[in-house]
Short mmCIF file of the N, C-alpha and C atoms (twelve columns), coordinates in Angstrom:
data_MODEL
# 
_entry.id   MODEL 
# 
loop_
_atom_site.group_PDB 
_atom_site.id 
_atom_site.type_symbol 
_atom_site.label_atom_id 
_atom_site.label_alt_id 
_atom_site.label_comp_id 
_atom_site.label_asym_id 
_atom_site.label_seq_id 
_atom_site.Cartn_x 
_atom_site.Cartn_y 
_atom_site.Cartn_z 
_atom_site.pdbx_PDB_model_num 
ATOM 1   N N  . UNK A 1  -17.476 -38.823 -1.463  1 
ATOM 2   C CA . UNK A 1  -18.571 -38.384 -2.340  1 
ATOM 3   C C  . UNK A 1  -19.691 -39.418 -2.270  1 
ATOM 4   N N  . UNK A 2  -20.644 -38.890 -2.170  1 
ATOM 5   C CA . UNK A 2  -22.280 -39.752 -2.000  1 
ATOM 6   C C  . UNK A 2  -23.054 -39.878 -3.474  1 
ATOM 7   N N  . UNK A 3  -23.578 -40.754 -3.337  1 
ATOM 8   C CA . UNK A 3  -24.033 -41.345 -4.480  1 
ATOM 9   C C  . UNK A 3  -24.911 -39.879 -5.221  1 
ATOM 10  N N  . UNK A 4  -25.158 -39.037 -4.063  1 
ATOM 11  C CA . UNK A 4  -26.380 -38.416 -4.901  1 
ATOM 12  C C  . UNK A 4  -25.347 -36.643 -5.510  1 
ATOM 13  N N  . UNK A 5  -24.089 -37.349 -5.425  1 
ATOM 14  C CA . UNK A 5  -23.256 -35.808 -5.532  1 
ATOM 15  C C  . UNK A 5  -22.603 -35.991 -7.105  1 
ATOM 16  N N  . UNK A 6  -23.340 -37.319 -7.930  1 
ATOM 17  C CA . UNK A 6  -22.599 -37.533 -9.046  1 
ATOM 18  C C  . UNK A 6  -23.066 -36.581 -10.045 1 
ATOM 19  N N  . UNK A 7  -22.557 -35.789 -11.130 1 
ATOM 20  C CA . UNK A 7  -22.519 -35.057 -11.886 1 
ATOM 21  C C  . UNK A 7  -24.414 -35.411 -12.518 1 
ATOM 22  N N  . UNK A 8  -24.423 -36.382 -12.817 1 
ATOM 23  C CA . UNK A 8  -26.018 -36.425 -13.576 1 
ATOM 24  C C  . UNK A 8  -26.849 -35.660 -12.517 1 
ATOM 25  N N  . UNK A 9  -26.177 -35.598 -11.358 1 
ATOM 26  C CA . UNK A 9  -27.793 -35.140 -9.878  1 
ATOM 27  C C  . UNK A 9  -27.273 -33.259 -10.061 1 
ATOM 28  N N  . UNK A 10 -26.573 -32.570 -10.925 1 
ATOM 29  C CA . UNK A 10 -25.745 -31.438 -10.818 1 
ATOM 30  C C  . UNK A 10 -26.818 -30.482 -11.624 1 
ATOM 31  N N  . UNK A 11 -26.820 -29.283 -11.191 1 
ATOM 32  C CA . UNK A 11 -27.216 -28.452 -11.608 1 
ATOM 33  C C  . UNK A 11 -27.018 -27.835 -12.932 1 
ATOM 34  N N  . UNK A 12 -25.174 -27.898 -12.816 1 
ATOM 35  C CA . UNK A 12 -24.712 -27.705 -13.700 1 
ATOM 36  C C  . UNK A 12 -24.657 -28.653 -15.207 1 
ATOM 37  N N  . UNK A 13 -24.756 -29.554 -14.982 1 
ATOM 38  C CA . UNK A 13 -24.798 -30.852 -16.049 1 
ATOM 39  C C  . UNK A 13 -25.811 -30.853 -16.906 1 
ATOM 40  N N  . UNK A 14 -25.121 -30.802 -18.272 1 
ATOM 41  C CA . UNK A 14 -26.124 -30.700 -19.049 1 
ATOM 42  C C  . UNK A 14 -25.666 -32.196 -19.720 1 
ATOM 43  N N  . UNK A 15 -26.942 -33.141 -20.181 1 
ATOM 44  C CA . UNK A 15 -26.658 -34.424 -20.650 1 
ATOM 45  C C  . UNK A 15 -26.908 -35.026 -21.903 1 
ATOM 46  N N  . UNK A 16 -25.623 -35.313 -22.657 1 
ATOM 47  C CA . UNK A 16 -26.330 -35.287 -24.161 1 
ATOM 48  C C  . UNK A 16 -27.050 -36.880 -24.450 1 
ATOM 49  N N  . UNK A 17 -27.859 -36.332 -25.337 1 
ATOM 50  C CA . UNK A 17 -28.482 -37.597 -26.183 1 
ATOM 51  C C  . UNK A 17 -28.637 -37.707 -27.765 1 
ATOM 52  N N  . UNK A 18 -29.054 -39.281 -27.469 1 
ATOM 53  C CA . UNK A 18 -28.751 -39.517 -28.808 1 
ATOM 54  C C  . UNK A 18 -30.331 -39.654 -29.697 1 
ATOM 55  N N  . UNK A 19 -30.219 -39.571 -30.702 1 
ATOM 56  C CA . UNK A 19 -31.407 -39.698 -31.565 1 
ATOM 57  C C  . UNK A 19 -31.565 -41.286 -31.796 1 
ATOM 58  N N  . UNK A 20 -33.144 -42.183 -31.350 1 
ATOM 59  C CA . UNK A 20 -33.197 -43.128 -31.986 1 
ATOM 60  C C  . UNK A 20 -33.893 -43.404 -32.696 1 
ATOM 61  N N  . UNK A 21 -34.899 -44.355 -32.945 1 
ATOM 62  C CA . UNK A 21 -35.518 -44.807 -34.028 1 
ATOM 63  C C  . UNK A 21 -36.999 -43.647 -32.934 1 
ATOM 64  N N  . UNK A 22 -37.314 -44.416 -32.254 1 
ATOM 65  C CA . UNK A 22 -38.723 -43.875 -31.660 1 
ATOM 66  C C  . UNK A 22 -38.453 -42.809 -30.125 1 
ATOM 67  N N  . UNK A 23 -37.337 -42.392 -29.954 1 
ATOM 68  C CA . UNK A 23 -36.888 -41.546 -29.064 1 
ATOM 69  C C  . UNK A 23 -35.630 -41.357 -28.746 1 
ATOM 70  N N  . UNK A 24 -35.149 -40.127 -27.862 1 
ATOM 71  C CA . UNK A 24 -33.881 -39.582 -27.354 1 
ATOM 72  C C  . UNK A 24 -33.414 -40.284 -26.682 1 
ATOM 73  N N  . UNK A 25 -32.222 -41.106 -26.719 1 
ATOM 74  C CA . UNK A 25 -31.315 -42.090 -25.513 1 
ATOM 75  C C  . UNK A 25 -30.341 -41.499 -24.871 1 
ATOM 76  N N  . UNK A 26 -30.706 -41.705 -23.356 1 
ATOM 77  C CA . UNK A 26 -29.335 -40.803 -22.704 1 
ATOM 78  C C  . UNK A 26 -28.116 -41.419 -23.331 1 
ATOM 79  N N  . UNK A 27 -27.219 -40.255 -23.126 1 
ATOM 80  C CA . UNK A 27 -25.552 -41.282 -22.750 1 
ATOM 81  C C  . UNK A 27 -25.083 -40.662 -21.503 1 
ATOM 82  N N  . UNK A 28 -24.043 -41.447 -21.395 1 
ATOM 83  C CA . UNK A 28 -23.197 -41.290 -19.901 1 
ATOM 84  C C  . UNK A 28 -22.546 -39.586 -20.196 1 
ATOM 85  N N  . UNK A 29 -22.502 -39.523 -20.907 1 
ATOM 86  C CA . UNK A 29 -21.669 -38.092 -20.791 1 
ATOM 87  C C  . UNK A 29 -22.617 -36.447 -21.173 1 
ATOM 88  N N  . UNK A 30 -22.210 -35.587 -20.868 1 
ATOM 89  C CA . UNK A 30 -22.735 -34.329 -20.938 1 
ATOM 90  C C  . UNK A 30 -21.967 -33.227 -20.691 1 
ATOM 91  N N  . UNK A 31 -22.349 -32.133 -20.671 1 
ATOM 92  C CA . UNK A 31 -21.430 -30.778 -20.653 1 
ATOM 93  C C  . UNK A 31 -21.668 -30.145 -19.040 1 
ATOM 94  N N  . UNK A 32 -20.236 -30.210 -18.298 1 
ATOM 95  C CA . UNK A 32 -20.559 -29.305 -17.121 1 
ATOM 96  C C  . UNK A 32 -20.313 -27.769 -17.607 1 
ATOM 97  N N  . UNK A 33 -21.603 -27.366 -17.378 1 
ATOM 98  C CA . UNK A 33 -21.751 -25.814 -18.021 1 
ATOM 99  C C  . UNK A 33 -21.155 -24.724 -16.665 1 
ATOM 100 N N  . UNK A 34 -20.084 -25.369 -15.505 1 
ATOM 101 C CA . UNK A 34 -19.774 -24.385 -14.893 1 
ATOM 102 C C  . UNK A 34 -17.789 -24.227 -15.155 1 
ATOM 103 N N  . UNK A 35 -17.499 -25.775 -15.563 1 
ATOM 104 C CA . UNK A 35 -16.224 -25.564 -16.060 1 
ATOM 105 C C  . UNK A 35 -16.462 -25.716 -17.591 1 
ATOM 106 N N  . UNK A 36 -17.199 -25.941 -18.092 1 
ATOM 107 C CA . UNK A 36 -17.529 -25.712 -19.745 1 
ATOM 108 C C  . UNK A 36 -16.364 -27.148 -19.985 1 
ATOM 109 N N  . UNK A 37 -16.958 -27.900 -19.573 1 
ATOM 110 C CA . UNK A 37 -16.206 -28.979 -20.236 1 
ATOM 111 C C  . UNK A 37 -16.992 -30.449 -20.324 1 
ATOM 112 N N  . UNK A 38 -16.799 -31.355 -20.876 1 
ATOM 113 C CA . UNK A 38 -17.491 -32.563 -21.039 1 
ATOM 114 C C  . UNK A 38 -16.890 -33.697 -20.050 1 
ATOM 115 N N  . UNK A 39 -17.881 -34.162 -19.083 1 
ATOM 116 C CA . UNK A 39 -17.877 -34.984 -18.368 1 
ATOM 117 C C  . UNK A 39 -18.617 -36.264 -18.184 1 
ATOM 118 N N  . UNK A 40 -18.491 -37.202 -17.379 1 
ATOM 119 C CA . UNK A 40 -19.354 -38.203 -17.240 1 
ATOM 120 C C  . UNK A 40 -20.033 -37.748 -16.549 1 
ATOM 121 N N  . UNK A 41 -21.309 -38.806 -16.538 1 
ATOM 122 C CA . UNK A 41 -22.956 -38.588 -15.814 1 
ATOM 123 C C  . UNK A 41 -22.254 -39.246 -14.179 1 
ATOM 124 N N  . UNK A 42 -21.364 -39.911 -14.164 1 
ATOM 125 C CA . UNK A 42 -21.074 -40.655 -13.022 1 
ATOM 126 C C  . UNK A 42 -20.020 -40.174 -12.214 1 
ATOM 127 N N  . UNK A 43 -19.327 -39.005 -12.766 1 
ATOM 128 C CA . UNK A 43 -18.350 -37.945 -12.155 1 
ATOM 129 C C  . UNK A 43 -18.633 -37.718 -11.339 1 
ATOM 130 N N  . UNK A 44 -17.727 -36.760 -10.498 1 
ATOM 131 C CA . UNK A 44 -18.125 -35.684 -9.309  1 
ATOM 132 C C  . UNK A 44 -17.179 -34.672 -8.935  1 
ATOM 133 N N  . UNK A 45 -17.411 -33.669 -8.862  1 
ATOM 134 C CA . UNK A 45 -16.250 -32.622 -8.429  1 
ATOM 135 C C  . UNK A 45 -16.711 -31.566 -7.135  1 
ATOM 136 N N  . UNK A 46 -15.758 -30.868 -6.496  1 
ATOM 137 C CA . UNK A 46 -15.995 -30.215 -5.486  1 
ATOM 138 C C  . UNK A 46 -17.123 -29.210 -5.827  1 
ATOM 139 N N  . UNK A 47 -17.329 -28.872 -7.092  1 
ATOM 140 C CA . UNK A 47 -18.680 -27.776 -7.589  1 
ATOM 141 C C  . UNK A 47 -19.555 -27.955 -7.674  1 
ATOM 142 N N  . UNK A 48 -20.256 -29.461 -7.271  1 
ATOM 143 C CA . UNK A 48 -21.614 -30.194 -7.475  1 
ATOM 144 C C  . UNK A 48 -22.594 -29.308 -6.130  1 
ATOM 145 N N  . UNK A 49 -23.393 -28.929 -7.035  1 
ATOM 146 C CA . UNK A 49 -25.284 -28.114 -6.496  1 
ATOM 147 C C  . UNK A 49 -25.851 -28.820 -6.967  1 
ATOM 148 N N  . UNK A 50 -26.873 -29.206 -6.397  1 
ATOM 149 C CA . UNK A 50 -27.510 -30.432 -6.363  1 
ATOM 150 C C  . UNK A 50 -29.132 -29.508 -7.518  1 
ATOM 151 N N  . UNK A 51 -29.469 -30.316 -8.101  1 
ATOM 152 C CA . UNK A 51 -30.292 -29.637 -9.241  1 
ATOM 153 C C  . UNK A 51 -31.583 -29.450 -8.766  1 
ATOM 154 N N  . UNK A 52 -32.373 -28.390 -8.970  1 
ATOM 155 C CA . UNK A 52 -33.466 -28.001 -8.159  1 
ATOM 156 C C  . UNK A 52 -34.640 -28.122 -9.322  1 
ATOM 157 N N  . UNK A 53 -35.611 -28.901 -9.096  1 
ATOM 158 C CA . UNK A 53 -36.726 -28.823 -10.714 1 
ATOM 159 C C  . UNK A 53 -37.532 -27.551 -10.296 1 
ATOM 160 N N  . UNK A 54 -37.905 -26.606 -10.685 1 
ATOM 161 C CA . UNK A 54 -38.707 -25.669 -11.167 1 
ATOM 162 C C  . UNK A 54 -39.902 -25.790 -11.420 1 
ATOM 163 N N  . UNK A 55 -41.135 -25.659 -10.215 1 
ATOM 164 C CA . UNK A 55 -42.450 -25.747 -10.761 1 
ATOM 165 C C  . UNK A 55 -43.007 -25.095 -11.535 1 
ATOM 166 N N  . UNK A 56 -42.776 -23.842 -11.537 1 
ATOM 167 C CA . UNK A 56 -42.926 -22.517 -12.601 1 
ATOM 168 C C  . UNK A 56 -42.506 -23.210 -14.049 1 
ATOM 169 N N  . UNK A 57 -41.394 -23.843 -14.038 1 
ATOM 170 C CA . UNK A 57 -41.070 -23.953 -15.821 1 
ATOM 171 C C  . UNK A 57 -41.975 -25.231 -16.044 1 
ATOM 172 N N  . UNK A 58 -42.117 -26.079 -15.081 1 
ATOM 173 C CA . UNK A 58 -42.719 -27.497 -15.262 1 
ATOM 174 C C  . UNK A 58 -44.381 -27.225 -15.858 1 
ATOM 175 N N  . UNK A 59 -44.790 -26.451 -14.826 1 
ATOM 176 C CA . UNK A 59 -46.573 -26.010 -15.507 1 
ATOM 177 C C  . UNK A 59 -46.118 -25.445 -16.390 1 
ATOM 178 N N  . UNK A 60 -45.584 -24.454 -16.964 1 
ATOM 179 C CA . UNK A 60 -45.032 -23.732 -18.353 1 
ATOM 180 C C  . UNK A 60 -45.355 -24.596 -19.488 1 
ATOM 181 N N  . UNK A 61 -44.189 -25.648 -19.496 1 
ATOM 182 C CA . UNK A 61 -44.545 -26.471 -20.177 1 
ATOM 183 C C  . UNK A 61 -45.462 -27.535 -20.460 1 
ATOM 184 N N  . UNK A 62 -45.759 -27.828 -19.358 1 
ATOM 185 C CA . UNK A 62 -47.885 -28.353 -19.724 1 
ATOM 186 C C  . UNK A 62 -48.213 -27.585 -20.377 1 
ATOM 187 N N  . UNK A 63 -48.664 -26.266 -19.538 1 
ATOM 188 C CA . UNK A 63 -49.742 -25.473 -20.217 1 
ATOM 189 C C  . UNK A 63 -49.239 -24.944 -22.058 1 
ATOM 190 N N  . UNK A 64 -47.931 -25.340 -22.015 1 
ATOM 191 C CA . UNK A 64 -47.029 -25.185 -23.995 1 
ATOM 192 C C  . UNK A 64 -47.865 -26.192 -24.886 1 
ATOM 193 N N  . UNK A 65 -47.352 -27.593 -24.132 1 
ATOM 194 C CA . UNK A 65 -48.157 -28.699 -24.766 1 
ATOM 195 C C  . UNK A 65 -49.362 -28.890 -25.044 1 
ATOM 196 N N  . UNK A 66 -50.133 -28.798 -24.014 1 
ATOM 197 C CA . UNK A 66 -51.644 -28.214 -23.989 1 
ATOM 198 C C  . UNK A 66 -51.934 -27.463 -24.902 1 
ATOM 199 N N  . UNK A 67 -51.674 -26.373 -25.264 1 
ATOM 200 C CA . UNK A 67 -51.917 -25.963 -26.305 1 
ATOM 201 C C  . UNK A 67 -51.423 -25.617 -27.699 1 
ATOM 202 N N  . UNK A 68 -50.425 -27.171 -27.758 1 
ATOM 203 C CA . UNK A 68 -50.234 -27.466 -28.926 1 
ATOM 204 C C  . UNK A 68 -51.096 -28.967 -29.221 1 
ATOM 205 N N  . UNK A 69 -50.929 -29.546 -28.500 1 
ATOM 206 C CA . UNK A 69 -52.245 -30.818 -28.753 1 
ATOM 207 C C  . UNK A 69 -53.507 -30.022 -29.214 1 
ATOM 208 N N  . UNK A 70 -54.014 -29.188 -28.835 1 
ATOM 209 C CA . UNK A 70 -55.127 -28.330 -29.020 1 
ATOM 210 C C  . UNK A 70 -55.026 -28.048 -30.285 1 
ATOM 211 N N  . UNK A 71 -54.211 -27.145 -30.966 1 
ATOM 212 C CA . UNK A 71 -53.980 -26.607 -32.027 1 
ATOM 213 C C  . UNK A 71 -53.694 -27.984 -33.126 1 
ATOM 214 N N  . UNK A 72 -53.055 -28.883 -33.219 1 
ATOM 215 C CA . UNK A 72 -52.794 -29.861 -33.601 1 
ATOM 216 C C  . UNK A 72 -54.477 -30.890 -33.330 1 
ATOM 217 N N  . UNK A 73 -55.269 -30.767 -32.726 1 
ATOM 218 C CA . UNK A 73 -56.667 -31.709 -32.556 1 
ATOM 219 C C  . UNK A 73 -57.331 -30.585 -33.702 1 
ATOM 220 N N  . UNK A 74 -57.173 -29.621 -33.756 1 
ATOM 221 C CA . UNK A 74 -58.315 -28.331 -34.601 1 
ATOM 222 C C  . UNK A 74 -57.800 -28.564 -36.020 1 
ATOM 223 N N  . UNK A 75 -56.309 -28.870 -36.324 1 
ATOM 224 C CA . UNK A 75 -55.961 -28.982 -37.784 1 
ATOM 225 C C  . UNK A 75 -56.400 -29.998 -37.984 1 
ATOM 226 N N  . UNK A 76 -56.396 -31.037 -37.120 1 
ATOM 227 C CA . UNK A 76 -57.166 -32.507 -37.779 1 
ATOM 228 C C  . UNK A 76 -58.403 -32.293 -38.428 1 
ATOM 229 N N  . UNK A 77 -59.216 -31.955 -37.496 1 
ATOM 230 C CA . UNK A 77 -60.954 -31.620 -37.532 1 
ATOM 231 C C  . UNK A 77 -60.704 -31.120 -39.020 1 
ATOM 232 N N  . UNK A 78 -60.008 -29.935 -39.172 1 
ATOM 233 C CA . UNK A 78 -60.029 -29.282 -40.523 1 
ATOM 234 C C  . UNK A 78 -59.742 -30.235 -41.846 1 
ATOM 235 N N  . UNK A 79 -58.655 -30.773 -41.781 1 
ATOM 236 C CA . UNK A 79 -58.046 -31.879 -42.591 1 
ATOM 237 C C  . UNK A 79 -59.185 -32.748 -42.905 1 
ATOM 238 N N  . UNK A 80 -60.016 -33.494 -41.806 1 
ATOM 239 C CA . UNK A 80 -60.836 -34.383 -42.181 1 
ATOM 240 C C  . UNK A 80 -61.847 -33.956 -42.528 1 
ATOM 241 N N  . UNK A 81 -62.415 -32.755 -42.285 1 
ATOM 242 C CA . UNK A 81 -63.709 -31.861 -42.975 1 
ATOM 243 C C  . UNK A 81 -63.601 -31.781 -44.294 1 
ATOM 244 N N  . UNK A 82 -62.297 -31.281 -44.649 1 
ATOM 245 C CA . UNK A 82 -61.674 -31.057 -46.120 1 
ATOM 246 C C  . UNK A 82 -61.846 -32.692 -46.850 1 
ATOM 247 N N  . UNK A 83 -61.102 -33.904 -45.975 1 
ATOM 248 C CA . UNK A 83 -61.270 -34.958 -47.314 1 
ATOM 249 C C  . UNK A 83 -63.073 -35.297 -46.969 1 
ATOM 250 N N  . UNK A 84 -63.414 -35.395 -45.934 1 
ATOM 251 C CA . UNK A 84 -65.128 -35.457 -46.039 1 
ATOM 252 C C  . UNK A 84 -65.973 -34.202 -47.367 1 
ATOM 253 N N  . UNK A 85 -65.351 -33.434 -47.455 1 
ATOM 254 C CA . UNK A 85 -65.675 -32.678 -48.545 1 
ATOM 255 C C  . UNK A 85 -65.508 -32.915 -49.927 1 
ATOM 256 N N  . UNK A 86 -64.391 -33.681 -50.332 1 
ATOM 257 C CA . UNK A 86 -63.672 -34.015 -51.243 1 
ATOM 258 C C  . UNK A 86 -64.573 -35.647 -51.709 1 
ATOM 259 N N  . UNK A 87 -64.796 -36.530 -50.909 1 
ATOM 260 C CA . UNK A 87 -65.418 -37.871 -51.286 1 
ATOM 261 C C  . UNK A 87 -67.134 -37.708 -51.660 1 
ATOM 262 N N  . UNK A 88 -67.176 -36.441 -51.036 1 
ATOM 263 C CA . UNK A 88 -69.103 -35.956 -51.847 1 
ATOM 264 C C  . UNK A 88 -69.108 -35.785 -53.040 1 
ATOM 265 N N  . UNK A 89 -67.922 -35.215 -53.579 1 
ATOM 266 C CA . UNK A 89 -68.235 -34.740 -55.069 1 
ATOM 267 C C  . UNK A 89 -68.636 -35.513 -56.216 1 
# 
């Protein structure tokens, strides 16, 4: 088995994380979603497909974010119009 056949490089591998103070931390382990069971990131078994990224879902999600930064920049504007409204009185 080659370095690049370990379960984290798998199609199937899904990898859990943990919640921290200022972001998600991998751990070594995750769910192989083809035997439905929990494995290490550093495993390997005869079922390893090597994981393919998706340009279609990748722009997807830009263009998601994008227009939630957007929507999220317009509530500001509003918010601060509102206390700029509020300190005239």
């Amino acid at each position: 088995m080659s370095g690049r056949e370990k379960c984290a490089w798998c199609r199937y591998f899904d990898r859990y994380y943990t919640r921290g103070v200022k972001q998600f931390n991998k751990t070594e382990l995750g769910l192989c979603r083809f035997k439905n069971t929990e494995t290490g990131a550093r495993d390997g078994c005869e079922n390893f497909a090597p994981a393919q990224k998706d340009k279609r879902s990748e722009r997807f999600l830009k263009h998601c974010l994008n227009d939630l930064l957007t929507e999220i920049s317009e509530i500001r504007k509003v918010i601060e119009s509102e206390d700029d409204g509020d300190n005239t009185e």
